[in-house]
Coordinates of C-alpha atoms and ligand atoms in Angstrom, one line a residue:
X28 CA 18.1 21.7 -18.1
X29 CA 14.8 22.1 -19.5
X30 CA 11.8 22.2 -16.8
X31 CA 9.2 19.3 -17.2
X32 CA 6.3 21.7 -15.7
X33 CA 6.6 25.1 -15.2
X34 CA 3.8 27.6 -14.4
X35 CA 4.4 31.0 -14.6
X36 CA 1.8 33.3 -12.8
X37 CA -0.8 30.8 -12.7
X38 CA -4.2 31.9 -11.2
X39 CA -7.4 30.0 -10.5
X40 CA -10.0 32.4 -9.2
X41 CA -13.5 30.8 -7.8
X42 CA -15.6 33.8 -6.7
X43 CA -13.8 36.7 -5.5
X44 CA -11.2 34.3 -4.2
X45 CA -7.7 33.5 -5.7
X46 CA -7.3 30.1 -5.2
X47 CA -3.9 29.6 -6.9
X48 CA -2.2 33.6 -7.0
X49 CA 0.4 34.2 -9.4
X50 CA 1.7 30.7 -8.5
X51 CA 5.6 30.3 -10.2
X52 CA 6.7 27.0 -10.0
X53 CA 9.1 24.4 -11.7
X54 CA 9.6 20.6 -12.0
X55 CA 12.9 19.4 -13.7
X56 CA 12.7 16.1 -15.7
X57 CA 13.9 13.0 -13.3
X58 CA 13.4 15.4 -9.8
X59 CA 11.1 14.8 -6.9
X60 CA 9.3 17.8 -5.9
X61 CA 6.6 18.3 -3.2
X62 CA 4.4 21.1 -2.2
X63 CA 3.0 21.5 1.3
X64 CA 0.9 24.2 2.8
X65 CA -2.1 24.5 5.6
X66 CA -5.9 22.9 4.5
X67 CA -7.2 25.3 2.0
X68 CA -3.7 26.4 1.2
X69 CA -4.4 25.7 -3.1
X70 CA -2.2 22.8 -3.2
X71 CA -5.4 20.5 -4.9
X72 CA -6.7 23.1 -6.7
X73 CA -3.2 23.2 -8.1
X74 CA -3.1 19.8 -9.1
X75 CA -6.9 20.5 -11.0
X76 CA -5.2 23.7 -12.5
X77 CA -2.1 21.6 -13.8
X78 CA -4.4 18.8 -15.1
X79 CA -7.1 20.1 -16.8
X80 CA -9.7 19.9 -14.2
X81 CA -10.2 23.5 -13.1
X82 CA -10.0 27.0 -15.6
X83 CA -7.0 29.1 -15.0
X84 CA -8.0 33.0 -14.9
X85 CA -4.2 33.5 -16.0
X86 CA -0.6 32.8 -16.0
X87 CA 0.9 30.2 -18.1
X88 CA 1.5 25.8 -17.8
X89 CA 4.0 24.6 -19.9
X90 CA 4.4 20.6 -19.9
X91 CA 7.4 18.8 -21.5
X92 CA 7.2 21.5 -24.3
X93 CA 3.3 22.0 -24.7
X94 CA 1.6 25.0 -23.7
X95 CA -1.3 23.0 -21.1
X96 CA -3.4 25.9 -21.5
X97 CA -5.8 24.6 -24.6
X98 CA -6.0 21.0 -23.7
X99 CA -8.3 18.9 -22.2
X100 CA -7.5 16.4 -18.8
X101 CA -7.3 13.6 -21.4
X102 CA -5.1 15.3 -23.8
X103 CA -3.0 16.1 -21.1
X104 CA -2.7 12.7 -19.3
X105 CA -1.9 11.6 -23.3
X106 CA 1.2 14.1 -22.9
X107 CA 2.3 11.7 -19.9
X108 CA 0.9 14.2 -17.1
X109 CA -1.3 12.0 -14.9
X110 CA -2.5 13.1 -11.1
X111 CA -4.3 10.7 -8.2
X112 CA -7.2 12.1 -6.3
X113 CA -7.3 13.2 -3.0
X114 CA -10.6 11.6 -2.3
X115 CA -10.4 7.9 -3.5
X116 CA -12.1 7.2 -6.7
X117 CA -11.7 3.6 -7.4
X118 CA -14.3 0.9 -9.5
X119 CA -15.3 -1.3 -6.2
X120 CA -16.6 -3.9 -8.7
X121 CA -13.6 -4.5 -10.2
X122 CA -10.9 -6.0 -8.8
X123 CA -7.2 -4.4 -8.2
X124 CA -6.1 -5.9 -11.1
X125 CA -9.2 -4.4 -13.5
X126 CA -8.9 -0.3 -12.0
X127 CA -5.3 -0.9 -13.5
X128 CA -6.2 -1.9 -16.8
X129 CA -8.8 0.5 -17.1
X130 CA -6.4 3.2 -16.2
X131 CA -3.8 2.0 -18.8
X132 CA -5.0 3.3 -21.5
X133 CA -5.6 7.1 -20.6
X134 CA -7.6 7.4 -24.4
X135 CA -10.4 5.1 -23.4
X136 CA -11.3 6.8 -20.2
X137 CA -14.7 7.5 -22.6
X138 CA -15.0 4.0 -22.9
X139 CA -15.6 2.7 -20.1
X140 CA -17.6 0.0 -20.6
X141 CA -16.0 -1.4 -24.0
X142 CA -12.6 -1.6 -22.0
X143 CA -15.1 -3.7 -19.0
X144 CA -16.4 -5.9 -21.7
X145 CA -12.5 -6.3 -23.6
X146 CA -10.5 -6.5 -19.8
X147 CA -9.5 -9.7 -20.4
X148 CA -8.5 -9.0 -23.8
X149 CA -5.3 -6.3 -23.2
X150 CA -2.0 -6.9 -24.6
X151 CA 0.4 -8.3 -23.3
X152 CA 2.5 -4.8 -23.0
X153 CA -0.8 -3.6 -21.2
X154 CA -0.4 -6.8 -18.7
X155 CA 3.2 -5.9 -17.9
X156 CA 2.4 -2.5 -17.2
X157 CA -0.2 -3.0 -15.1
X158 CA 2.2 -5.7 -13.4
X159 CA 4.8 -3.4 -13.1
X160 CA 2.4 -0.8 -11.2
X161 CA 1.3 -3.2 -8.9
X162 CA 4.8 -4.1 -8.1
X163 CA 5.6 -0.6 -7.5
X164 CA 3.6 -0.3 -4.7
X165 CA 3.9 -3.6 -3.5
X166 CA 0.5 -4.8 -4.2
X167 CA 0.9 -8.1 -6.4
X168 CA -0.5 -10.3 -4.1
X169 CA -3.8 -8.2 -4.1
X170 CA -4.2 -8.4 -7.9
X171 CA -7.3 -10.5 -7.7
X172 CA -9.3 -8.7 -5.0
X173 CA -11.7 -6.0 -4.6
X174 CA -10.8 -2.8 -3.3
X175 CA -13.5 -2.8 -0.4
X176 CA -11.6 -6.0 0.8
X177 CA -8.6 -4.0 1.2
X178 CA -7.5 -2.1 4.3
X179 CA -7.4 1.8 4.1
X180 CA -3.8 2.0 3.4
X181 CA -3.7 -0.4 0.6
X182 CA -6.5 0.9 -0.9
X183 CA -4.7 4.6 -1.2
X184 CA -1.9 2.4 -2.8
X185 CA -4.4 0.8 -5.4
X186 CA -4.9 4.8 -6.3
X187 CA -1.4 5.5 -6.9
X188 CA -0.9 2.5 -9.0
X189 CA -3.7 3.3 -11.4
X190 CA -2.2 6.7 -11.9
X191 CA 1.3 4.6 -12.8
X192 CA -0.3 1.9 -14.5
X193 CA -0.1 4.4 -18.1
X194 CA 3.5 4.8 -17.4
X195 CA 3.6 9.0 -17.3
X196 CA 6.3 11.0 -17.2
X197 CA 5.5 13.4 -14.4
X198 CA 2.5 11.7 -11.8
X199 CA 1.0 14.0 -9.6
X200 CA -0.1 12.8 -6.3
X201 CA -2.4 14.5 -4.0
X202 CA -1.9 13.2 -0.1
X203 CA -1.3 9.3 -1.1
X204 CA 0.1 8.7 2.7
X205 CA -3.6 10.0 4.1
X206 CA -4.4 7.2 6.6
X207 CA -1.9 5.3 6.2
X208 CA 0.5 4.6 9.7
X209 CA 4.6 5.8 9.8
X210 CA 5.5 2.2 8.5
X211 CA 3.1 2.2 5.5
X212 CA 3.9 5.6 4.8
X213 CA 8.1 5.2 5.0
X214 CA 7.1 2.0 2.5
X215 CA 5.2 4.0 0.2
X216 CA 8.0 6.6 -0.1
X217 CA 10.9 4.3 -0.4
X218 CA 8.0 2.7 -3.4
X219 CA 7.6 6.6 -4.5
X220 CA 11.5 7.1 -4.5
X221 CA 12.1 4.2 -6.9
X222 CA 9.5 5.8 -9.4
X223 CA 13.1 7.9 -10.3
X224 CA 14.7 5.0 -11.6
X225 CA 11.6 4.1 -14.0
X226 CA 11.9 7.8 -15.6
X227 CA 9.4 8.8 -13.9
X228 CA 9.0 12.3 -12.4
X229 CA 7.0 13.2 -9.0
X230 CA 5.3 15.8 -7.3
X231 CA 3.7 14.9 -4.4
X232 CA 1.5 17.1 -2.1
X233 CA 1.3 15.6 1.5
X234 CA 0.3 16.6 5.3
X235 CA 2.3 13.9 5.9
X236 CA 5.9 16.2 6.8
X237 CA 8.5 13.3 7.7
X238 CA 7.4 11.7 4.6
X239 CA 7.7 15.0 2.4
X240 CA 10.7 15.6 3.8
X241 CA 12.4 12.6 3.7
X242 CA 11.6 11.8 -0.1
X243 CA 11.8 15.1 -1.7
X244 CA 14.9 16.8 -3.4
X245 CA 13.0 20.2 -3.6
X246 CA 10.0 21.5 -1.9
X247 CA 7.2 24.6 -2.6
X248 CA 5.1 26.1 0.0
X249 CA 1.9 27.8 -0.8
X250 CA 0.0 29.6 1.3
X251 CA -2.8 31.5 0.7
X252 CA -2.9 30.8 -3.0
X253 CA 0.8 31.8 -3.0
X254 CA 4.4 30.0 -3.0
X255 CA 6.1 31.5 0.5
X256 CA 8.7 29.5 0.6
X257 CA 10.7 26.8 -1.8
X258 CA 14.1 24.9 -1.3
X259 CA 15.6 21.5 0.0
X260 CA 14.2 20.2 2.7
X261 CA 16.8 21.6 5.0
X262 CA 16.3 24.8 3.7
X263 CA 12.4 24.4 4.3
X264 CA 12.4 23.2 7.7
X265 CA 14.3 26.1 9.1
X266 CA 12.3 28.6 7.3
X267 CA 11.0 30.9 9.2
X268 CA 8.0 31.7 7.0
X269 CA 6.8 28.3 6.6
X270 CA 7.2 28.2 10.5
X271 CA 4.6 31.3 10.7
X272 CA 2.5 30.1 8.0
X273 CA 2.2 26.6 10.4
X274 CA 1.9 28.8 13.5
X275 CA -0.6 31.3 12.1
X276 CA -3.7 28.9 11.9
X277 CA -6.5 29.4 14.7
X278 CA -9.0 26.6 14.5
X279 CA -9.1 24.0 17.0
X280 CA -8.8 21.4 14.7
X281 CA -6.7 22.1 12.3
X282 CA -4.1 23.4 14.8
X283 CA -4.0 20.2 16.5
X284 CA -2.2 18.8 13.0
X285 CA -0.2 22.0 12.5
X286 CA 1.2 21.4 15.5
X287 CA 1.9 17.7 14.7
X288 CA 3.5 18.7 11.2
X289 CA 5.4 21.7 13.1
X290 CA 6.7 19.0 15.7
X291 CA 7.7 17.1 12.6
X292 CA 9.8 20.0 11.1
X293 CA 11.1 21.0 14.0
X294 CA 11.8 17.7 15.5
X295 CA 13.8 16.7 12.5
X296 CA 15.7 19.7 13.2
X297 CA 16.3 19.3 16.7
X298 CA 17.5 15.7 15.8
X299 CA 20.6 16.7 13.3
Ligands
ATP323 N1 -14.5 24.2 -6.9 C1 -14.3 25.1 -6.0 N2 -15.1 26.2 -5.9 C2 -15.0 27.2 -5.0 N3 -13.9 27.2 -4.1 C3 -13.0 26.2 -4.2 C4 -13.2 25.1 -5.1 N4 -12.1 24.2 -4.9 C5 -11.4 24.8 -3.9 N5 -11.9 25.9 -3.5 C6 -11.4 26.8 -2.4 O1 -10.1 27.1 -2.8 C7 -9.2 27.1 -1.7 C8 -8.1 26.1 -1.9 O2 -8.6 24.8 -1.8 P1 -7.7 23.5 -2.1 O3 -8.7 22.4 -2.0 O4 -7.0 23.7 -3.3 O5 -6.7 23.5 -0.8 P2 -5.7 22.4 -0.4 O6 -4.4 23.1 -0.1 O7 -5.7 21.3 -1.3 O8 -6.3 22.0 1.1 P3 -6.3 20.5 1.8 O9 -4.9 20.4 2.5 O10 -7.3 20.6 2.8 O11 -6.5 19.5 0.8 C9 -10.0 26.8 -0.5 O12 -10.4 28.1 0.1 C10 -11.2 26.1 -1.1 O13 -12.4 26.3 -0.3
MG324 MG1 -6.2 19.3 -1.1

C-alpha cells in the first residue's frame, strides 16, 4: 500500500533546539493514526512542519505523491492536506455556518473579504459540503449562531468542521477533545471515526488518552523531538518507554496530567 504521508528524517530546528529530530513516520490512505507525547513533546510543531507553517532544517514530506517540501500551506491544503489549530482561531462575527464557507474553498483564504461580501452566493456543492461538515460533528442545529454563543466544547467542534468543510483527504487535528468532558469527547470520536467512511484520513494529536486510544488503529509517540515508541494501541499502552517518557516529567503541573493520562493507559490495561 502506498503511504498517504510519510516523513523520513524530518527536522525542525528553532535555535539550538531540535524541535522535530529525525522524525520517521507514516500514514496509510483510509487509516486513523494519532501521535501523543508530554507538552513540548513536538507533536504541534509537527503538524506546522507537515503543513507548511514552520521550515524544516531536513528530512523529507512526501504527501499523496508530492514532495511537501517546496510548497506553500495553501498549496498544500489544495493537495487535500488540511490541519485544525490548537489554539481556536475562528471569525466570531460570522456565524457557524459562514467559518464553514469561508473554509471551503482552501484557494480563497487570500480573499477574505470577497468570499464575506459573495457568502451567500456559494454553490450549491459548497452548501452541501459545508452541510455535510456540520453534520459530521453534529452541529446542524448551530448553523445560524455565533461562535461566542457556543459552549467551549462546541466551539472546538466548529474548528474541526471548518478543517472538513474542503473535504481533504488526510485532516490533521491538533487536541480537538481540549475542554471538552468524557461524553463530548467519546461523541467526537465516534464523529472522528466515521470520517473513514467519507474517505477521509486522520491523524489526530490528543492529551486526551482514552480518546486516542479508543479511536486510533496505530499510534506514534514522540518525545523529545523523537518517535519512542509506535504500534496499536495495545501495543502502546504496555510500552514500557512510553510509560518512562509519562513518568519522567518533574513539574508540578504537568505531572498532575501525566499522571491522569498514565492512570488512563494503565487503567485500560488493568481493565482487559
Ligand atoms: N516558533 C517556535 N520558536 C521557538 N521554539 C518553538 C516554537 N514552536 C515550538 N517551539 C518549541 O519546540 C518544542 C516543541 O513544541 P510543540 O509546541 O511542538 O510541542 P507539543 O508537543 O505540541 O506540546 P503541547 O502538548 O504542549 O501542545 C517546545 O520546546 C517549544 O517550546
Ligand atoms: Mg501542541
Amino acid at each position: 500500500m502506498t503511504p498517504l504521508l510519510k516523513t523520513e528524517g524530518l527536522t525542525v530546528t528553532f535555535g539550538g533546539l531540535n524541535a522535530n529530530d529525525g522524525v520517521d513516520l507514516i500514514v496509510e490512505a483510509g487509516s486513523f493514526v494519532g501521535l501523543i507525547g508530554p507538552n513540548g513533546a513536538g507533536k504541534t510543531t509537527f503538524i506546522d512542519a507537515i503543513t507548511g507553517y514552520v521550515p524544516t532544517s531536513s528530512g523529507t514530506a512526501n504527501f499523496d505523491g508530492h514532495d511537501l517540501s517546496a510548497l506553500k500551506p495553501h498549496k498544500r491544503s489544495q493537495l487535500g492536506l488540511v490541519r485544525t489549530f490548537q489554539s481556536l482561531e475562528l471569525f466570531e462575527d460570522l456565524s457557524v455556518r459562514d467559518n464553514l464557507l469561508v473554509a471551503a474553498h482552501p484557494a480563497r483564504w487570500y480573499t477574505l473579504v470577497l468570499d464575506i461580501l459573495h457568502l451567500r452566493q456559494q454553490t450549491p456543492e459548497v452548501d452541501a459540503r459545508v452541510d455535510w461538515a456540520l453534520e459530521v460533528v453534529g452541529l446542524s442545529e448551530q448553523a445560524d449562531v455565533l461562535p461566542t454563543d457556543l459552549p467551549h466544547g462546541q466551539r472546538k467542534l466548529v474548528g474541526v468542521a471548518r478543517a472538513l468543510a474542503p473535504q481533504p483527504k488526510l485532516v490533521l487535528l491538533d487536541e480537538p477533545a481540549a475542554g471538552l468532558d468524557t461524553a463530548e469527547s467519546s461523541a467526537l470520536g465516534d464523529h472522528l471515526r466515521g470520517l473513514l467512511n467519507h474517505d477521509i484520513t486522520v491523524f489526530l494529536v490528543d492529551h486526551d488518552m482514552g480518546l486516542v486510544l479508543s479511536v486510533c488503529d496505530y499510534i506514534y509517540v514522540m518525545d523529545f523531538g523523537q518517535i519512542i515508541a509506535a504500534g496499536t494501541p495495545t501495543e502502546i499502552r504496555t510500552n514500557p518507554d512510553v510509560r518512562a517518557a509519562y513518568l519522567g516529567e518533574e513539574t508540578g503541573e504537568a505531572q498532575t496530567r501525566y499522571a491522569e493520562e498514565l492512570h488512563d493507559l494503565t487503567g485500560s490495561e488493568d481493565e482487559r
